[in-house]
Tab-separated table of C-alpha atoms in Angstrom:
chain	number	residue	atom	x	y	z
D	570	MET	CA	52.641	30.421	-22.026
D	571	ALA	CA	48.850	30.603	-22.062
D	572	THR	CA	46.753	27.694	-20.786
D	573	PRO	CA	44.180	26.426	-23.163
D	574	SER	CA	40.646	26.857	-21.978
D	575	ALA	CA	38.296	23.969	-21.683
D	576	GLY	CA	35.847	23.670	-24.674
D	577	PRO	CA	32.155	22.635	-24.553
D	578	LEU	CA	33.113	19.006	-24.443
D	579	GLY	CA	35.315	19.493	-21.453
D	580	VAL	CA	32.594	21.405	-19.604
D	581	ARG	CA	30.149	18.574	-20.239
D	582	LEU	CA	32.569	16.073	-18.867
D	583	ILE	CA	33.174	18.072	-15.722
D	584	CYS	CA	29.429	18.471	-15.142
D	585	LEU	CA	28.837	14.655	-15.640
D	586	ALA	CA	31.685	13.883	-13.109
D	587	LEU	CA	30.174	16.201	-10.576
D	588	LEU	CA	26.734	14.734	-11.072
D	589	ALA	CA	28.120	11.249	-10.755
D	590	GLY	CA	29.733	12.179	-7.498
D	591	LEU	CA	26.595	13.670	-6.104
D	592	ALA	CA	24.375	10.769	-7.167
D	593	PRO	CA	25.059	8.542	-4.134
D	594	LEU	CA	24.390	11.498	-1.853
D	595	ALA	CA	21.120	12.148	-3.579
D	596	ARG	CA	20.081	8.494	-3.180
D	597	GLY	CA	21.092	8.473	0.439
D	598	GLU	CA	18.711	11.443	1.195
D	599	GLU	CA	15.748	9.836	-0.557
D	600	VAL	CA	12.715	9.736	1.772
D	601	ARG	CA	10.079	7.066	1.461
D	602	TYR	CA	6.798	6.837	3.358
D	603	HIS	CA	4.943	3.661	4.405
D	604	GLY	CA	1.856	3.078	6.568
D	605	LEU	CA	-1.577	1.585	6.909
D	606	PRO	CA	-4.865	2.764	8.432
D	607	LEU	CA	-5.325	2.411	12.233
D	608	ASP	CA	-8.921	3.664	12.425
D	609	GLU	CA	-11.332	5.944	10.655
D	610	SER	CA	-9.326	9.139	11.155
D	611	ARG	CA	-5.742	8.054	11.999
D	612	ARG	CA	-3.049	6.299	9.969
D	613	LEU	CA	0.305	4.688	10.805
D	614	LEU	CA	3.152	6.577	9.227
D	615	ILE	CA	6.772	5.285	8.737
D	616	GLU	CA	9.375	7.687	7.342
D	617	GLU	CA	12.353	5.792	5.803
D	618	THR	CA	15.547	7.612	5.232
D	619	TYR	CA	18.752	5.642	4.353
D	620	GLY	CA	18.651	2.938	7.083
D	621	THR	CA	16.500	5.009	9.586
D	622	CYS	CA	12.763	4.594	10.130
D	623	ARG	CA	10.726	7.099	12.158
D	624	VAL	CA	7.560	5.463	13.346
D	625	GLY	CA	4.411	7.553	14.229
D	626	TYR	CA	0.893	8.328	13.119
D	627	ILE	CA	-0.980	11.067	11.335
D	628	GLU	CA	-4.534	12.250	12.112
D	629	ARG	CA	-7.170	13.800	9.840
D	630	SER	CA	-9.894	15.905	11.391
D	631	ARG	CA	-12.594	18.271	10.466
D	632	SER	CA	-11.368	21.862	10.784
D	633	ALA	CA	-12.325	25.422	9.933
D	634	GLY	CA	-9.325	27.677	10.258
D	635	GLN	CA	-7.227	27.143	13.434
D	636	ASP	CA	-10.061	25.602	15.614
D	637	LEU	CA	-11.437	22.107	15.343
D	638	VAL	CA	-15.273	22.004	14.934
D	639	ASP	CA	-17.766	19.294	14.378
D	640	VAL	CA	-19.084	20.649	11.033
D	641	ALA	CA	-16.967	22.786	8.749
D	642	PRO	CA	-18.761	25.716	7.144
D	643	GLN	CA	-19.434	25.540	3.405
D	644	ALA	CA	-17.368	28.351	1.971
D	645	PRO	CA	-14.992	28.730	-0.993
D	646	GLY	CA	-11.438	27.687	-0.085
D	647	VAL	CA	-12.409	25.957	3.180
D	648	SER	CA	-11.509	22.343	3.229
D	649	PRO	CA	-13.866	20.157	5.361
D	650	ARG	CA	-10.856	17.863	6.285
D	651	VAL	CA	-7.247	18.735	6.994
D	652	THR	CA	-4.277	16.609	7.809
D	653	THR	CA	-2.360	17.616	10.881
D	654	GLU	CA	1.428	17.335	11.404
D	655	PRO	CA	2.551	13.702	12.008
D	656	THR	CA	3.457	12.567	15.464
D	657	PHE	CA	6.614	10.490	15.506
D	658	LEU	CA	6.972	8.101	18.465
D	659	VAL	CA	10.244	6.185	17.943
D	660	MET	CA	13.218	6.031	15.602
D	661	VAL	CA	14.874	2.687	14.540
D	662	ARG	CA	18.113	2.183	12.754
D	663	ALA	CA	19.535	-1.085	11.366
D	664	SER	CA	22.923	-1.787	9.770
D	665	VAL	CA	25.128	-4.790	8.792
D	666	LEU	CA	28.130	-5.300	11.086
D	667	LYS	CA	29.571	-8.337	9.292
D	668	SER	CA	28.675	-9.010	5.718
D	669	SER	CA	27.935	-12.502	4.497
D	670	ALA	CA	28.815	-14.429	1.447
D	671	PRO	CA	26.278	-14.525	-1.431
D	672	ASN	CA	23.454	-16.872	-0.553
D	673	TYR	CA	19.865	-17.782	-1.573
D	674	LEU	CA	18.511	-16.938	1.986
D	675	GLN	CA	18.254	-13.121	1.367
D	676	ASN	CA	20.604	-12.614	4.285
D	677	PRO	CA	23.136	-9.772	3.713
D	678	GLY	CA	24.998	-10.202	6.934
D	679	GLU	CA	26.018	-12.438	9.748
D	680	TRP	CA	25.811	-9.851	12.498
D	681	TYR	CA	23.555	-6.680	12.806
D	682	ARG	CA	23.442	-3.583	14.813
D	683	ILE	CA	19.985	-2.321	15.814
D	684	THR	CA	19.271	1.007	17.519
D	685	PHE	CA	16.081	2.284	19.111
D	686	GLU	CA	15.383	5.817	20.399
D	687	THR	CA	12.057	7.219	21.511
D	688	LEU	CA	10.977	10.645	20.177
D	689	ASP	CA	7.442	11.728	21.356
D	690	LEU	CA	6.916	8.772	23.727
D	691	ASP	CA	6.990	8.181	27.458
D	692	PRO	CA	8.881	6.661	29.130
D	693	GLU	CA	12.020	7.547	27.279
D	694	TYR	CA	14.182	4.785	25.937
D	695	ALA	CA	17.422	4.593	23.887
D	696	GLY	CA	19.369	1.334	23.353
D	697	LYS	CA	21.692	-0.393	20.893
D	698	MET	CA	22.198	-4.093	20.381
D	699	GLU	CA	24.432	-6.306	18.247
D	700	VAL	CA	22.851	-9.619	17.437
D	701	PRO	CA	23.490	-12.542	15.004
D	702	ALA	CA	21.307	-12.929	11.958
D	703	SER	CA	19.092	-15.564	13.662
D	704	LYS	CA	18.074	-12.952	16.387
D	705	ALA	CA	17.916	-9.820	14.302
D	706	ARG	CA	14.237	-9.841	13.371
D	707	ASP	CA	13.183	-11.150	16.784
D	708	ALA	CA	15.138	-8.271	18.404
D	709	VAL	CA	13.114	-5.620	16.471
D	710	TYR	CA	9.830	-7.351	17.447
D	711	TYR	CA	10.902	-7.625	21.095
D	712	ILE	CA	11.714	-3.904	21.525
D	713	PHE	CA	8.435	-2.821	19.795
D	714	GLN	CA	6.505	-5.220	22.076
D	715	GLN	CA	8.166	-3.776	25.182
D	716	LEU	CA	7.457	-0.156	24.156
D	717	ALA	CA	3.837	-1.042	23.229
D	718	MET	CA	3.227	-2.670	26.635
D	719	GLN	CA	4.240	0.555	28.388
D	720	SER	CA	1.968	2.622	26.168
D	721	SER	CA	-1.769	2.893	25.632
D	722	GLY	CA	-4.336	4.207	23.149
D	723	ILE	CA	-3.237	5.259	19.661
D	724	ASN	CA	0.496	5.030	20.682
D	725	ARG	CA	0.183	1.309	21.462
D	726	GLU	CA	-1.818	0.568	18.322
D	727	ALA	CA	0.808	2.355	16.174
D	728	LEU	CA	3.727	0.524	17.794
D	729	GLU	CA	2.090	-2.908	17.544
D	730	ALA	CA	1.344	-2.365	13.868
D	731	ALA	CA	4.685	-0.938	13.013
D	732	ALA	CA	6.875	-3.963	13.988
D	733	PRO	CA	6.163	-6.197	10.965
D	734	LEU	CA	6.364	-3.249	8.567
D	735	VAL	CA	9.713	-1.972	9.884
D	736	THR	CA	11.332	-5.441	9.609
D	737	GLU	CA	10.112	-5.820	6.043
D	738	ILE	CA	11.262	-2.273	5.125
D	739	PHE	CA	14.763	-3.091	6.461
D	740	LYS	CA	14.736	-6.412	4.668
D	741	GLU	CA	14.033	-4.756	1.329
D	742	ALA	CA	16.826	-2.268	2.060
D	743	GLN	CA	19.251	-5.123	2.711
D	744	ARG	CA	19.685	-4.139	6.359
D	745	LEU	CA	17.882	-7.156	7.923
D	746	PRO	CA	17.626	-10.794	6.880
D	747	ALA	CA	14.573	-12.292	5.335
D	748	GLU	CA	12.294	-14.529	7.443
D	749	ILE	CA	12.927	-18.290	7.310
D	750	TYR	CA	10.091	-20.495	8.343
D	751	THR	CA	10.605	-22.953	11.187
D	752	SER	CA	9.558	-25.896	8.943
D	753	VAL	CA	12.416	-25.048	6.610
D	754	LEU	CA	15.002	-24.724	9.331
D	755	GLU	CA	13.953	-28.049	10.969
D	756	SER	CA	13.763	-29.922	7.735
D	757	ARG	CA	16.436	-32.433	6.729
D	758	THR	CA	17.929	-30.087	4.082
D	759	GLY	CA	17.552	-26.923	6.207
D	760	ALA	CA	19.210	-28.379	9.247
D	761	TYR	CA	22.160	-29.464	7.086
D	762	ARG	CA	22.549	-26.541	4.693
D	763	ILE	CA	21.718	-23.565	6.934
D	764	THR	CA	24.045	-22.519	9.799
D	765	PRO	CA	21.792	-22.087	12.970
D	766	ARG	CA	23.317	-18.861	14.296
D	767	THR	CA	24.507	-16.742	11.338
D	768	ARG	CA	21.981	-18.132	8.870
D	769	GLN	CA	24.553	-18.807	6.206
D	770	ARG	CA	24.707	-21.504	3.503
D	771	ARG	CA	26.814	-24.288	4.695
D	772	GLN	CA	29.577	-25.391	2.237
D	773	ILE	CA	29.448	-29.024	1.227
D	774	ASP	CA	31.742	-31.188	-0.879
D	775	PRO	CA	30.913	-31.369	-4.690
D	776	ALA	CA	30.364	-35.129	-4.521
D	777	GLN	CA	27.819	-34.739	-1.673
D	778	THR	CA	24.468	-34.263	-3.328
D	779	PHE	CA	21.898	-35.061	-0.631
D	780	ALA	CA	21.843	-34.135	3.004
D	781	PRO	CA	22.618	-37.048	5.402
D	782	ASP	CA	20.135	-38.506	7.796
D	783	LEU	CA	19.815	-36.198	10.788
D	784	ASP	CA	18.021	-36.702	14.009
D	785	VAL	CA	15.848	-33.512	14.133
D	786	LYS	CA	13.968	-34.746	17.243
D	787	ARG	CA	10.505	-34.539	15.689
D	788	PRO	CA	7.665	-35.984	17.845
D	789	GLU	CA	6.125	-39.220	16.456
D	790	LEU	CA	2.537	-40.196	16.825
D	791	GLY	CA	1.559	-43.447	18.451
D	792	ALA	CA	0.191	-44.784	15.228
D	793	THR	CA	3.522	-44.111	13.466
D	794	VAL	CA	5.506	-45.894	16.292
D	795	ARG	CA	3.189	-48.967	16.247
D	796	MET	CA	3.418	-49.170	12.408
D	797	ARG	CA	7.218	-49.059	12.548
D	798	GLU	CA	7.290	-51.786	15.174
D	799	ARG	CA	4.893	-53.868	13.102
D	800	GLU	CA	7.115	-53.579	10.079
D	801	GLU	CA	10.156	-54.693	12.040
D	802	LEU	CA	8.558	-57.920	13.299
D	803	PRO	CA	9.042	-61.299	11.630
D	804	GLU	CA	6.311	-62.532	9.189
D	805	ASP	CA	4.988	-65.156	11.705
D	806	ALA	CA	4.414	-62.550	14.478
D	807	VAL	CA	0.824	-61.878	15.424
D	808	ARG	CA	1.179	-58.471	16.967
D	809	PRO	CA	4.032	-56.367	18.487
D	810	GLY	CA	5.606	-58.139	21.386
D	811	GLU	CA	4.184	-61.569	20.472
D	812	ILE	CA	6.463	-63.750	18.383
D	813	ALA	CA	5.364	-67.188	17.124
D	814	GLY	CA	7.496	-70.102	18.238
D	815	PRO	CA	7.427	-73.821	19.027
D	816	GLU	CA	4.623	-75.212	21.120
D	817	PRO	CA	5.727	-75.282	24.810
D	818	ASP	CA	5.959	-78.534	26.772
D	819	ARG	CA	2.703	-78.779	28.747
D	820	ARG	CA	4.213	-81.125	31.367
D	821	ILE	CA	6.996	-78.688	32.161
D	822	ALA	CA	4.661	-75.749	31.997
D	823	ARG	CA	2.129	-77.327	34.338
D	824	PRO	CA	2.464	-75.742	37.855
D	825	ARG	CA	3.601	-78.013	40.618
D	826	VAL	CA	1.030	-78.014	43.451
D	827	GLN	CA	0.870	-80.015	46.639
D	828	PRO	CA	-1.357	-83.131	45.946
D	829	THR	CA	-4.153	-84.110	48.260
D	830	ASN	CA	-4.905	-87.605	49.557
D	831	ALA	CA	-7.980	-87.768	47.286
D	832	ASP	CA	-5.898	-87.072	44.167
D	833	ILE	CA	-3.406	-89.863	45.020
D	834	GLU	CA	-6.200	-92.413	45.717
D	835	GLU	CA	-8.056	-91.596	42.481
D	836	GLY	CA	-4.799	-91.744	40.444
D	837	GLU	CA	-5.113	-88.277	38.929
D	838	TYR	CA	-1.728	-87.147	40.161
D	839	THR	CA	1.679	-88.376	38.919
D	840	SER	CA	5.016	-86.854	39.683
D	841	ALA	CA	7.216	-85.370	36.917
D	842	GLY	CA	9.706	-88.201	37.420
D	843	GLU	CA	7.275	-90.961	36.653
């Protein structure tokens, strides 16, 4: 029995299925470039490819043919400026180890894995760390700072400028958490609703609308302390520490001193019992 051949519609469906299967691979191989100028002739270059960033710089110089010269000759087909091949210094990877629940903090994970590897940079370094969400961005900054301190010249400038860009690139790619300001974390709501280590949204009861009073250990100015003490005093108080009360008995309050013979003769001294 002969097998029926696929018609034009079947061929289209097969092609669409193949393209749908290859679409994730095509998106995964997409290359994006980021950067900013470092000086008049050199520019920071970051090559992003599916969770990996290669950090380096690219230099533009005057050239004529293969040799660099101060002034390029004016001739047809000769460009006065050329762009050399980029120099990549370090490669950074970031990935989510443990995903987080949906939240409004732009934090896709509770734990992250960050990998550094030097390319054209001395001394050589390769390391991997697994950190919670609260330390993920700081870890990237720390490694870039350590590499920059051991470098000089254009390499140091490129590494120092790349740290904030790399963290934002990974944040947009859902591979690092977004930055949360310290004022938000130490606020009354932030201290109650945000977990300190994994930066997750803390679950609360439906009937609990507002965050409770928490001691966030904020420093208080002297004027604030004095004003609070003044508000806690009774209405008859003159100033903090001085409470109005009944007039003291002057006879009892008078100090007892040893009388002299002259005081007794003039009658200016009487004992408390008289």
